Amino acid sequence: MSVLVVIEHDRGALSAASLEALAAARSIDAEVHALTLGIAADGLAAEVGAHGAAVVHQVHHDVLSDFGPEAWGECVAQAVRALAPSAVLACGTERGNEVMAQAAARLDLPFVANCNEITVGEVWNIVRVRWGGSLLEQCTLDATTKLVSVTHHQFEAAEAPATGAAQSLSLELTSSLARTVVSDRVERAAGVTLATAPLVVGGGRGVGSAEAFAPLEELAGLLGGVVGCSRAVTNNGWRNHTDQVGQTGTRIAPDLYMACGISGAIQHWVGAMASKKILAINLDTEANMVTKADYAVIGDLHKVIPAITAEIQRRKSA
Amino acid sequence: MKVLVCVKRVPAPGAKINIAADGQAVDTAYLAFTTSPHEECAVEAAVQLVEQHGGESTVLTLGPAEADEQLRYAASIGVNKAVLLPIDVADWDPQRTAAAITGAIRDLESAGGAFDLILFGNESADSGNFQVGVRVSHALDRPMVNGIKGIELQGDSVRAKRESEAGIEVYSVPTPCVLGVKEGINLPRYPTLKGRLASKKVEVGQVVPQGEAGGQQMVMLLQAAEQVSQTIMLGTGPEAAPAVVDLLEELGLLK
Ligand SMILES: Cc1cc2nc3c(=O)[nH]c(=O)nc-3n(C[C@H](O)[C@H](O)[C@H](O)COP(=O)(O)OP(=O)(O)OC[C@H]3O[C@@H](n4cnc5c(N)ncnc54)[C@H](O)[C@@H]3O)c2cc1C
Ligand SMILES: Nc1ncnc2c1ncn2[C@@H]1O[C@H](COP(=O)(O)O)[C@@H](O)[C@H]1O
């Protein structure tokens, strides 16, 4: 038995999520191989080897100059035919799941996305994520080659030195695959983002309007944090969707999440639950956000937030 | 242009998702139903594209007879046609779902002409299999990109935008093609009274779904481990501010 891990990278920059996939692969089988796509990824063999890959299969082709879901999926499908691994594993990132789905479609095999627990056997028993993590599903996977992705952040990356022997894998790729390769990019300016900020001040329907976010902005700015929001807020057009926390927004993991005027619906909660501490500010003592938070202030956010800002300024000037 | 959107009826849970006694489904006794926000945005995108470029939009779902509600909701904001693939359970596995949708699209296209664009959600809200759209696109031999937050029609291709950690990726995909849409691409409109009334009259076509069971089979649903915390009350109203700032200090957030 052997497991082939699809290594995710962006123009040669390794995605840390792939190291999680390597760790997951080691937990199900000792013989781990890796697949890197494009010449830019050749330099990754050493690090991939250090995380447990005995062999790193490298594919080179013009169509792999940048990410392309169809080209990548076709490579994985052909690698399965050429190498006949028992299983293929990727991390359940946006690209990871997309590439695995493309490969599965091409191989006409099942693909189980976002697995938390895998018990191998003739048929695999799997526990996977549903509802963005609010619920789990126990399922079986019956296939000649098992295609799965593991939930991001579920397995911990760890070094496990292996040979990491680079081997060139030659595949037949048609230039028509270029139709879905990234054709242009707009780089983002560096800075704190919702996903990486140490503090997030979140506002919900209770904030009441776009303008009423100014005090939340001020407080976040004072603490080097950013403002987040609930879907009720984006739905009302008060803030851009890039600020939305939750199942269909961003998953945050700050040191502190201050959830102001947010009821704590399960779809919001799954995006916020990785926060180290949560402080809820809400009028309602029974709100789900309040009962689930580590700390709470009961009151009108329009009065509480300015008071917090004033207290911070008072202490800073003292 | 002709645009097709595929949506799925899912329960709209509130603070917690309860599982039915047999472990086979979400307990929906007291729940309303909805479509995923991603798919609501895909419906809005379809309506906008037809408003801008002319043509016609169609919404399709595979689900129980009650999914008629989600089809009519799409019609109420401006989708022209609706198709139901009725099944007598809440859900089919992703391979089977994709096969049925592919078959239905072939039927619809041979009767009424090809769709220039087929839209899916990035992932379904409940099962989140991240694959139905990809499988359908491959079966139809059409290009597909998922995670799309911007669609611009440019002659014989679509300029599609996707956010990544590094920034925005742009794809130039030749039509006919398939795109998986993410929430944030637009702000879905609310139905007008006129739209609601019109949607009641829309004829919902039916296609008998066909597909073999796939290799992924659900055994049962399980509750995720719940984080329990004793909430520490820091106070009431603005008087709680000093306690909050003490906490910020304790957490090292006050610099
Ligand atoms: C498939 C699906 C995916 C979804 N994805 C997301 C997602 O990614 N993110 C998300 O957020 N939601 C998501 N939702 C929507 C979610 O179910 C809720 O509707 C939404 O989170 C509610 O937002 P809210 O808490 O701001 O509003 P409400 O639920 O209306 O809560 C408002 C809260 O503000 C409090 N309040 C009011 N006034 C004040 C005041 N002056 N001071 C203090 N407190 C006050 C109230 O007590 C209440 O608790 C999704 C739903 C579905 C079905
Ligand atoms: N039963 C269904 N009926 C119609 N469309 C569906 C169905 N299931 C999934 N889809 C579409 O496929 C997308 C991806 O679903 P999934 O592979 O389950 O994550 C969804 O966002 C929908 O657009």
XYZ file of C-alpha atoms and ligand atoms in Angstrom, chain A residues 131 203-208 229-236 238 241 244-251 257 259-271 281-290 297-304, chain B residues 10-15 33-38 40 123-126 183, ligand 1:
128
model
C -22.029 22.301 7.575
C -20.259 43.717 14.550
C -23.666 42.196 13.863
C -27.180 43.358 13.129
C -27.135 45.076 16.534
C -24.730 47.693 15.155
C -27.633 49.037 13.109
C -19.018 41.210 10.782
C -21.913 38.795 10.521
C -23.896 37.923 7.427
C -26.791 40.090 8.586
C -24.394 43.019 8.131
C -23.161 42.065 4.655
C -26.727 41.244 3.593
C -27.764 44.764 4.560
C -23.324 47.796 5.610
C -18.293 40.438 2.285
C -17.728 38.410 6.998
C -16.863 35.798 9.597
C -18.435 32.348 9.292
C -19.217 29.276 7.246
C -19.458 31.199 3.982
C -17.083 33.951 5.074
C -13.653 33.894 6.718
C -12.522 31.628 9.534
C -12.762 38.093 19.259
C -18.503 39.912 19.095
C -20.751 42.954 19.363
C -24.466 42.726 18.603
C -24.073 39.253 17.095
C -26.503 36.516 18.157
C -24.113 33.635 17.463
C -25.931 31.564 14.832
C -24.149 28.273 14.200
C -22.918 29.423 10.767
C -21.283 32.456 12.355
C -19.963 30.451 15.292
C -18.040 27.940 13.117
C -16.057 30.823 11.680
C -21.218 42.355 23.976
C -24.960 41.947 23.686
C -28.233 43.242 25.100
C -29.515 39.705 25.464
C -28.127 37.486 28.265
C -29.623 34.457 26.511
C -27.961 35.063 23.120
C -26.006 32.037 21.931
C -22.906 34.189 21.538
C -23.155 35.205 25.204
C -20.740 42.349 28.807
C -24.496 42.816 28.859
C -25.473 46.163 27.441
C -25.919 48.437 24.464
C -22.849 48.173 22.246
C -23.304 51.811 21.229
C -22.529 52.790 24.812
C -20.140 49.992 25.795
C -31.057 22.810 2.852
C -32.404 23.384 6.366
C -31.717 26.806 7.921
C -30.597 25.990 11.445
C -30.255 28.627 14.156
C -28.021 28.310 17.192
C -35.364 25.820 4.567
C -33.093 27.860 2.372
C -30.390 27.629 -0.286
C -26.725 28.191 0.464
C -25.584 31.832 0.365
C -23.126 30.824 -2.385
C -28.187 32.598 -3.748
C -19.937 24.070 -2.083
C -23.305 22.943 -0.776
C -24.122 24.322 2.687
C -24.983 21.007 4.275
C -20.761 34.550 -1.628
C -25.867 28.076 4.860
C -25.752 29.321 5.677
C -24.507 29.926 5.794
C -24.373 31.071 6.575
N -23.127 31.622 6.689
C -22.956 32.663 7.547
C -21.668 33.241 7.767
O -20.673 32.869 7.124
N -21.546 34.230 8.680
C -22.618 34.698 9.395
O -22.427 35.596 10.227
N -23.847 34.209 9.177
C -24.042 33.211 8.271
N -25.313 32.736 8.057
C -26.458 33.474 8.654
C -26.737 33.128 10.097
O -27.611 32.028 10.136
C -27.393 34.325 10.853
O -28.543 34.720 10.155
C -26.498 35.563 11.026
O -25.228 35.179 11.518
C -27.162 36.533 12.002
O -26.405 37.712 12.138
P -26.461 38.585 13.479
O -26.033 37.769 14.628
O -25.701 39.831 13.211
O -27.994 39.009 13.569
P -29.122 38.585 14.591
O -29.248 37.114 14.672
O -30.310 39.375 14.228
O -28.578 39.055 16.007
C -28.448 40.379 16.407
C -27.958 40.390 17.853
O -27.659 41.723 18.246
C -28.123 41.950 19.568
N -28.324 43.405 19.685
C -29.255 44.159 19.050
N -29.071 45.473 19.354
C -28.004 45.538 20.179
C -27.326 46.608 20.840
N -27.700 47.876 20.673
N -26.275 46.303 21.635
C -25.880 45.015 21.817
N -26.494 43.960 21.221
C -27.533 44.215 20.406
C -29.372 41.109 19.688
O -29.625 40.801 21.043
C -28.968 39.861 18.872
O -28.333 38.912 19.698
C -25.493 31.617 7.241
C -26.740 31.006 7.095
C -26.873 29.881 6.315
C -28.213 29.242 6.193
